[in-house]
Every structure is written in structure tokens, then in C-alpha cells.
C-alpha atoms as a PDB file:
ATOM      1  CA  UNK A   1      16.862 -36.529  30.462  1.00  0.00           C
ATOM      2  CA  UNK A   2      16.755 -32.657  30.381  1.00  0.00           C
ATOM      3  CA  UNK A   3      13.250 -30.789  30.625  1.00  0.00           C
ATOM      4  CA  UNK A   4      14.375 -29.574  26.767  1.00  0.00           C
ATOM      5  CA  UNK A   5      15.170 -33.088  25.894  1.00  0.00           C
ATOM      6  CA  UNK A   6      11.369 -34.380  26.839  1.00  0.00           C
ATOM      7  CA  UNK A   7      10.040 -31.627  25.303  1.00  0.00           C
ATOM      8  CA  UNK A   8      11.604 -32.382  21.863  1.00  0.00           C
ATOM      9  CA  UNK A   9      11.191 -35.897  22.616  1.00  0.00           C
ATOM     10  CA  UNK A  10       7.292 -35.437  22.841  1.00  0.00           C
ATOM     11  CA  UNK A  11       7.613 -33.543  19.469  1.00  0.00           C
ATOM     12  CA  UNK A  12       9.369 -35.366  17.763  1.00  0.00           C
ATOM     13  CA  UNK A  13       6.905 -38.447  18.950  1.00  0.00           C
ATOM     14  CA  UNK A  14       3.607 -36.053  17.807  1.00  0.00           C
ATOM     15  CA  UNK A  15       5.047 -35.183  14.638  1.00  0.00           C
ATOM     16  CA  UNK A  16       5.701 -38.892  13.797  1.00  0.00           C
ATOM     17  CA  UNK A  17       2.481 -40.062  14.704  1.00  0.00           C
ATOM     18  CA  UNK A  18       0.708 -37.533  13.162  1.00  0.00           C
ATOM     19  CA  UNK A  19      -1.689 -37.693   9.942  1.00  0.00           C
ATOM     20  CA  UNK A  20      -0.024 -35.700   7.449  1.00  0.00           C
ATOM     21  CA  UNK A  21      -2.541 -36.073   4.680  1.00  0.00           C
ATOM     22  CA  UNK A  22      -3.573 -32.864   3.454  1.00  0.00           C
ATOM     23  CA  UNK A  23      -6.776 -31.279   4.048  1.00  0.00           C
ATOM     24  CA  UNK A  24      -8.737 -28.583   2.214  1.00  0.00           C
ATOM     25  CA  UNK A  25      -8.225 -25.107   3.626  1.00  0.00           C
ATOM     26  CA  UNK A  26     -12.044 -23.494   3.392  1.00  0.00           C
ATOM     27  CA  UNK A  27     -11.727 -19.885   1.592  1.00  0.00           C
ATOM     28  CA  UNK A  28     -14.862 -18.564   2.175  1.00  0.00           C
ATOM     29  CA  UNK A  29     -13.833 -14.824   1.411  1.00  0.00           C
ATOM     30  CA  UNK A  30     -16.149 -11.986   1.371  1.00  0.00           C
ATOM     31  CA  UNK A  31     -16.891 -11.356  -2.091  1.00  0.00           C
ATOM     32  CA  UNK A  32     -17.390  -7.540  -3.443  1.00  0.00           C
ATOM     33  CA  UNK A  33     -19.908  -7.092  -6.751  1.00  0.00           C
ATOM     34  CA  UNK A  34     -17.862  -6.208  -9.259  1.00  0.00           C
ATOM     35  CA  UNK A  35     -19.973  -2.825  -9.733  1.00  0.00           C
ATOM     36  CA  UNK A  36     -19.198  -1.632  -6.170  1.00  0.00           C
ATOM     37  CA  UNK A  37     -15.440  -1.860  -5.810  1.00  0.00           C
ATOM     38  CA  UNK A  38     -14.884   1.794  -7.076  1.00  0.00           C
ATOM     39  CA  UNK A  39     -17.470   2.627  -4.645  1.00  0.00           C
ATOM     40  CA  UNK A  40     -16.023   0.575  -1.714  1.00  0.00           C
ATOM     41  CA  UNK A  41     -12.814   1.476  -2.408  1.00  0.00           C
ATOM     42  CA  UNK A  42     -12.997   5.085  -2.179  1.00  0.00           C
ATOM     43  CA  UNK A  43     -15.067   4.395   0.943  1.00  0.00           C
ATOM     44  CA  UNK A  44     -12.104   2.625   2.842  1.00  0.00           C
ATOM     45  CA  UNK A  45      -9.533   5.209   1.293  1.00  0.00           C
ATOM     46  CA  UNK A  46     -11.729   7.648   3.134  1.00  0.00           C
ATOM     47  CA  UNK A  47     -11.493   5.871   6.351  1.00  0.00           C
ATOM     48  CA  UNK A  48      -8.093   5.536   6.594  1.00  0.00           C
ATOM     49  CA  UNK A  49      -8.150   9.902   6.562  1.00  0.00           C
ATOM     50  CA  UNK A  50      -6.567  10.280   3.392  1.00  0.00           C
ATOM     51  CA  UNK A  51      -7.718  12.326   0.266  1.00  0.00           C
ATOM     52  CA  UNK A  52      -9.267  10.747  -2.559  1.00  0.00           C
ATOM     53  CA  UNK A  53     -10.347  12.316  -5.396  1.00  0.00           C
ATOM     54  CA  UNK A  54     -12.246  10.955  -8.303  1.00  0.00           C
ATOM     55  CA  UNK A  55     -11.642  12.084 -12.055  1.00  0.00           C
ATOM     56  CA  UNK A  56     -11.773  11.600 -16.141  1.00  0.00           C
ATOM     57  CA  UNK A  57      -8.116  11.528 -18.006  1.00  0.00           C
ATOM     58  CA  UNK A  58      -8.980  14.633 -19.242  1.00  0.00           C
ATOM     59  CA  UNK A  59      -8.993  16.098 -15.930  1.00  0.00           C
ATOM     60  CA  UNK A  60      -6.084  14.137 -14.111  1.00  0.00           C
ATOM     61  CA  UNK A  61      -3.321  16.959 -15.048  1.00  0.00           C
ATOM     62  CA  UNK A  62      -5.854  19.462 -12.975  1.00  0.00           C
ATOM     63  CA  UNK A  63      -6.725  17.277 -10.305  1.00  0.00           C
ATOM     64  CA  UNK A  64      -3.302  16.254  -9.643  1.00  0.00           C
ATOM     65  CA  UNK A  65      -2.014  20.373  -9.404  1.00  0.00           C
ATOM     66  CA  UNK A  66      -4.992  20.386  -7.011  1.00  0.00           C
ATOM     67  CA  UNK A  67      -4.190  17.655  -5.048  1.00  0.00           C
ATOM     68  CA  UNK A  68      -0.535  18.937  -4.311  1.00  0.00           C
ATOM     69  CA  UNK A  69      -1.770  22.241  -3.230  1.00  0.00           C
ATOM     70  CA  UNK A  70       1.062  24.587  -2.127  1.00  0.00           C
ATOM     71  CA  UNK A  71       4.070  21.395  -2.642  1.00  0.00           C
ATOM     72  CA  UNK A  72       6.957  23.965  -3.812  1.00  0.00           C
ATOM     73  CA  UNK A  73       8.989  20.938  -5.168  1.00  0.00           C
ATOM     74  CA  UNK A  74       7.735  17.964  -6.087  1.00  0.00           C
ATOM     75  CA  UNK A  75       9.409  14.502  -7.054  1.00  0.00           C
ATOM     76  CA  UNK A  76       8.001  12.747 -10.459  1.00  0.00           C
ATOM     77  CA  UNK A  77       9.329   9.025 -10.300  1.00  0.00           C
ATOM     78  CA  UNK A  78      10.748   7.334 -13.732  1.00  0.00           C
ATOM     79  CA  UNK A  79       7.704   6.389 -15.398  1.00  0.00           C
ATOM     80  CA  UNK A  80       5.792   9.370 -15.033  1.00  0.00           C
ATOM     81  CA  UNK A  81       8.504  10.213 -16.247  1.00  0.00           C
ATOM     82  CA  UNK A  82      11.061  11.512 -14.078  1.00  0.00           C
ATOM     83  CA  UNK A  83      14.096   9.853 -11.591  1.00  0.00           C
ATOM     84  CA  UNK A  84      16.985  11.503 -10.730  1.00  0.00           C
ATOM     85  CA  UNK A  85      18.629   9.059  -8.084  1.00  0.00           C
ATOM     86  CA  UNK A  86      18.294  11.041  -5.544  1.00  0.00           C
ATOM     87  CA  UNK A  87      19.443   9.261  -2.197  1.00  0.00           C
ATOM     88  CA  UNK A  88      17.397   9.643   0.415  1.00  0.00           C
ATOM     89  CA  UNK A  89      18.915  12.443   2.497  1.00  0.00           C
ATOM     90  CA  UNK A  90      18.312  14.579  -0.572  1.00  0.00           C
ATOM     91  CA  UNK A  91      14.344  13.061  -0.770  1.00  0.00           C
ATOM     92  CA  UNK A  92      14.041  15.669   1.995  1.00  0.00           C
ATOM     93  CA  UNK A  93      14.058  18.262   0.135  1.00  0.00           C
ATOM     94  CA  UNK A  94      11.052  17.411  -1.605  1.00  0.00           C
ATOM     95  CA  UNK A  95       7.869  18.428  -0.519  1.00  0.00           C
ATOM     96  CA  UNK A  96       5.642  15.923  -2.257  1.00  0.00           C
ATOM     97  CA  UNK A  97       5.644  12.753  -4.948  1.00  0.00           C
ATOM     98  CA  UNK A  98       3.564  12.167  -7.330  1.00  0.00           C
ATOM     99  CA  UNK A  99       3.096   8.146  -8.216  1.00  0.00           C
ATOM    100  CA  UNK A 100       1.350   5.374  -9.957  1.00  0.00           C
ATOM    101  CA  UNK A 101       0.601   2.198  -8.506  1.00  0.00           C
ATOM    102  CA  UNK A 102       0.497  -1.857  -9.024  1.00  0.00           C
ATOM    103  CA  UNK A 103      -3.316  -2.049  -7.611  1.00  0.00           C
ATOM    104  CA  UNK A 104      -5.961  -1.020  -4.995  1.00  0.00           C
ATOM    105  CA  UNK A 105      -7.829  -3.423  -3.212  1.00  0.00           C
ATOM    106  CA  UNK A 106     -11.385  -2.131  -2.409  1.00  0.00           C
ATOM    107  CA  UNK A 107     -11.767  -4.313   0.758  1.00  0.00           C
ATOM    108  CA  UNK A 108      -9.608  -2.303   2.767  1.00  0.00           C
ATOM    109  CA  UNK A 109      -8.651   0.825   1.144  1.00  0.00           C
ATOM    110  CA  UNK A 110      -5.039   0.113   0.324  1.00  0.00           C
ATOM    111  CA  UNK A 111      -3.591   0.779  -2.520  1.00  0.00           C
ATOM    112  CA  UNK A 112      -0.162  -1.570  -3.839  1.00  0.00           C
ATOM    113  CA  UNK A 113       3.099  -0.295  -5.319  1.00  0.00           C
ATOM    114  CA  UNK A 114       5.327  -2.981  -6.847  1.00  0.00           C
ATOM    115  CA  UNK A 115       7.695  -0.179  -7.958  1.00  0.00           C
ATOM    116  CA  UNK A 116       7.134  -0.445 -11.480  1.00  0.00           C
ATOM    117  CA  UNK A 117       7.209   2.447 -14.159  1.00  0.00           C
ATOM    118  CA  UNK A 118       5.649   5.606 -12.423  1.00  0.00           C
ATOM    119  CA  UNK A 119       6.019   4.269  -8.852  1.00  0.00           C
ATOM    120  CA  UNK A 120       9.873   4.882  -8.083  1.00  0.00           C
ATOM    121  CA  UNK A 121      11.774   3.019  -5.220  1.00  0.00           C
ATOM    122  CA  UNK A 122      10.223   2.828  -2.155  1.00  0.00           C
ATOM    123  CA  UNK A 123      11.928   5.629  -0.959  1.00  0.00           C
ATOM    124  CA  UNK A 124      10.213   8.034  -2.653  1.00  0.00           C
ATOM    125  CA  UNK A 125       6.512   7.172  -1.553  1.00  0.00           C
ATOM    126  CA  UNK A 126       8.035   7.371   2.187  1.00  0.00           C
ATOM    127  CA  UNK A 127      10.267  10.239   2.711  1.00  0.00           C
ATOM    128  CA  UNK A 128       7.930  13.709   1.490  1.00  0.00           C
ATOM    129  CA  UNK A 129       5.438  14.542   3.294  1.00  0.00           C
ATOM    130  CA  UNK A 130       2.822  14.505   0.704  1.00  0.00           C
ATOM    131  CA  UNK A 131       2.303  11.337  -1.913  1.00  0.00           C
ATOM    132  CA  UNK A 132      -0.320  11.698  -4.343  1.00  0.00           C
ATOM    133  CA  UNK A 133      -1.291   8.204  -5.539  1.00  0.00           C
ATOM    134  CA  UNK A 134      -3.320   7.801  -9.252  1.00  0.00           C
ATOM    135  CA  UNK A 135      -4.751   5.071  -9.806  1.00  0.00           C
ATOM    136  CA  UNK A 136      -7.261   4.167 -12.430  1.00  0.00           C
ATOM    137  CA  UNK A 137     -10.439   2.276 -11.925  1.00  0.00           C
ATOM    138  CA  UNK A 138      -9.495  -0.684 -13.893  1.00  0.00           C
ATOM    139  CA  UNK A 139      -6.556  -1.354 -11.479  1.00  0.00           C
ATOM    140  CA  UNK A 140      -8.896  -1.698  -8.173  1.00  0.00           C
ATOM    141  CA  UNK A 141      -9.840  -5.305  -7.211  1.00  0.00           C
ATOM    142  CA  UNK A 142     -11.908  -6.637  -4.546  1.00  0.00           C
ATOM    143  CA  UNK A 143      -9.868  -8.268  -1.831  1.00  0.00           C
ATOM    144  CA  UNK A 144      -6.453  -9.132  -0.600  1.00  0.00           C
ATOM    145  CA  UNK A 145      -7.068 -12.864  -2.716  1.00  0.00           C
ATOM    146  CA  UNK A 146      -7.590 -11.583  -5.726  1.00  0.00           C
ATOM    147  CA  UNK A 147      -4.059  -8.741  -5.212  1.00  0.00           C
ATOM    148  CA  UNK A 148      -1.947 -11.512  -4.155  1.00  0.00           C
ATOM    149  CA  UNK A 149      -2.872 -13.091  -7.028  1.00  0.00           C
ATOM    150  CA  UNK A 150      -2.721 -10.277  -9.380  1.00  0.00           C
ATOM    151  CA  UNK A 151       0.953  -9.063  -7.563  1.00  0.00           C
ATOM    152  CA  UNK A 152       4.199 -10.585  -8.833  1.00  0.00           C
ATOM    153  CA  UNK A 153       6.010 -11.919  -5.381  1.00  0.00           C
ATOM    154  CA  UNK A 154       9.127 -11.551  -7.293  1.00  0.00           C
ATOM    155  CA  UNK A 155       8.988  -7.826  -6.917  1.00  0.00           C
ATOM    156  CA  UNK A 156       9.444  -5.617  -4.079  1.00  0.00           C
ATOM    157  CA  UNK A 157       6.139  -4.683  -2.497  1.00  0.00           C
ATOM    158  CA  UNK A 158       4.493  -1.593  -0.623  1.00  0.00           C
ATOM    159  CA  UNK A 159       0.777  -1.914   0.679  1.00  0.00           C
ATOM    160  CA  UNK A 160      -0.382   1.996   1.931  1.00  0.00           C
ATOM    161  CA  UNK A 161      -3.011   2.148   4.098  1.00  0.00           C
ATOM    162  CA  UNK A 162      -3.766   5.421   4.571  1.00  0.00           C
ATOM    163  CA  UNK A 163      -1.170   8.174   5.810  1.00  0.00           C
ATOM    164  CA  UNK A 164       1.521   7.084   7.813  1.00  0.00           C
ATOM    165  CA  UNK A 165       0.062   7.414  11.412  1.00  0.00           C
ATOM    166  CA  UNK A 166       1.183   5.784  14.690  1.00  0.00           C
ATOM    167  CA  UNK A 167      -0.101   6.715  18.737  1.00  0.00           C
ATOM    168  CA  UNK A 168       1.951   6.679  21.487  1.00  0.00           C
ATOM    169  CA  UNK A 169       0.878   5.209  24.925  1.00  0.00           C
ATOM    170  CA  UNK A 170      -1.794   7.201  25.295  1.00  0.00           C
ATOM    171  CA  UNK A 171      -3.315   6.779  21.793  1.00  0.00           C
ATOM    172  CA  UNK A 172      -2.569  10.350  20.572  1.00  0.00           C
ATOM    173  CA  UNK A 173      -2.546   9.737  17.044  1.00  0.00           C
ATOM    174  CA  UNK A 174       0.796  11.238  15.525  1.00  0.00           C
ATOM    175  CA  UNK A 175       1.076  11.413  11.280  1.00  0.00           C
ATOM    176  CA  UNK A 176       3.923  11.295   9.409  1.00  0.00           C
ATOM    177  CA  UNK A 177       6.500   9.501  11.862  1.00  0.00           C
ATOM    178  CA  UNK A 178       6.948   6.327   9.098  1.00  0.00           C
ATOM    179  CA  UNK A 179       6.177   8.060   5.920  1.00  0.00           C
ATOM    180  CA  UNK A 180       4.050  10.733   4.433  1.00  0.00           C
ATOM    181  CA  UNK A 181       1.431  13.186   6.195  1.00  0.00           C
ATOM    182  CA  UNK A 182      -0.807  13.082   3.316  1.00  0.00           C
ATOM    183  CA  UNK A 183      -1.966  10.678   0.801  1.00  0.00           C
ATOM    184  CA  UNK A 184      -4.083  11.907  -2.074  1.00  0.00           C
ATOM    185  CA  UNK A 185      -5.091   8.755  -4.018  1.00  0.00           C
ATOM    186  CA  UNK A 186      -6.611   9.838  -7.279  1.00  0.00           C
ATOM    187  CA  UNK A 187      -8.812   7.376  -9.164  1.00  0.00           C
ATOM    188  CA  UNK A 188      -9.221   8.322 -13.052  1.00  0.00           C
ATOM    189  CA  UNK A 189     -12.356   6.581 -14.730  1.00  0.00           C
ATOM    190  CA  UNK A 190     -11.994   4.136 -16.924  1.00  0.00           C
END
């Protein structure tokens, strides 16, 4: 008998012998107070060195000029309400995109597209430099848990963390290598 042989051999004997009733899997999450995800949220955002900006409706059309400072063009996905199909070669000749998004999770900053109305294909919140994000308060939730189970796993997913960032050997932090230099997330009250 071959050394691969035993091997699979002993496997095979383990996974024969062993118990395979079920047991509970403990989920002792770290729970967020429903009164400080806004809070936490904007914290983490923070953290992860992007923008965030907080806002009434009233104010969002304002804010969101603000928040693309000197963008010349700037890419509005269907939704919000514009798509033109662009492939992404010609993506690069926007300087910005404005979006909407699924969710934000206050636990770690990140904020979900599911490319829905207002969020475009994932190409667009990767290939300008500068994505502004809005998101309204409503649509943060506490932890990863609770965005799984808000998310519909049928749909194509992006979780942003923060500007796209990477470091090379040494750790020199370089921005912008895997998606945009700048986030802006924008969260309107209510």
C-alpha cells in the first residue's frame, strides 16, 4: 500500500467512525445598541481613511457637489438615474461615481452594494478614482449577522472597506491600485 493509499485509508476509517450528530454552533456575537450604530458606523468609516459626511435630504444634493470636489465628469449609475453601458475602458474617463448602496454594517465600517437601482455594475464603483457612497441611516445595521441576513445571496455582492489600498513588501501603503482613491460615504438622516 502507497503512503497516499494509508492516508485515505485512515480517512476514510475516521470519517466512518465518526459521530456525525449535529451540534449547536455558539453565536455569541457582539451586539451594537441600536442607538449607536450611526455613531459606530461613521466611526469605522473613519478608520478605514475615507470621507464620511453626515446630512438631512434636504441637504444631500449640496453635500454630494461637495463631496466630489473638482470631479470634471462624473458617472450617475441607473437608478440615480443614469447608465449608459459604458464598458470599462471607457469608465476611465470618468473621474468619479456617484452610488447608492444595499447596506452598511456599523461593526466594521463597510458599506454593501448588491447592484441594485442606484448602485450600477460593479464596474463602476471600481474603475474612477473617486466613489461617493449615500447611504441613509435606516440602511446601517449592526454586524456582519444581521447583513448576511438582510443581503439576498442570489445577487452579486461588493463589501467596501474603505478606499482601495494595498502595501508592498515594505508596508508602504499605496491607494487606488484595486479600485477608487477616495470614498466619500454620505449618510442622510432618517
Amino acid at each position: 500500500m502507497s503512503a497516499r493509499e494509508e492516508i485515505l485509508a485512515a480517512v476514510r476509517g475516521a470519517l466512518r467512525d465518526a459521530d456525525r450528530a449535529e451540534a449547536p454552533v455558539p453565536r455569541h456575537y457582539r451586539s451594537v445598541a441600536a442607538a449607536d450604530v450611526v455613531e459606530l458606523f461613521a466611526e469605522r468609516v473613519l478608520d478605514y481613511r475615507a470621507a464620511l459626511t453626515r446630512c438631512t435630504a434636504a441637504e444631500l444634493p449640496g453635500t454630494v457637489r461637495a463631496a466630489l470636489g473638482p470631479a470634471r465628469k462624473v458617472l450617475v449609475p441607473e437608478g440615480f438615474p443614469v447608465d449608459f453601458g459604458r464598458t470599462e475602458g471607457e469608465l476611465t474617463e470618468f473621474d468619479a461615481v456617484v452610488t447608492t448602496a444595499a447596506l452598511g454594517i456599523a461593526a466594521t465600517g463597510t458599506i454593501v452594494l448588491d447592484h441594485g437601482p442606484g448602485q450600477g455594475r460593479r464596474a463602476l464603483s471600481l474603475v474612477p478614482d473617486v466613489h461617493v457612497c449615500v447611504l441613509r441611516e435606516s440602511q446601517i445595521v449592526p454586524g456582519v449577522p444581521q447583513a448576511v441576513a438582510a443581503l439576498d445571496p442570489a445577487r452579486p455582492q461588493t463589501w467596501i472597506s474603505g478606499p482601495s489600498a494595498t502595501s508592498d513588501i515594505e508596508l508602504t501603503r499605496v491607494e487606488g491600485v484595486h479600485g477608487p482613491r477616495t470614498l466619500h460615504v454620505i449618510v442622510v438622516a432618517g
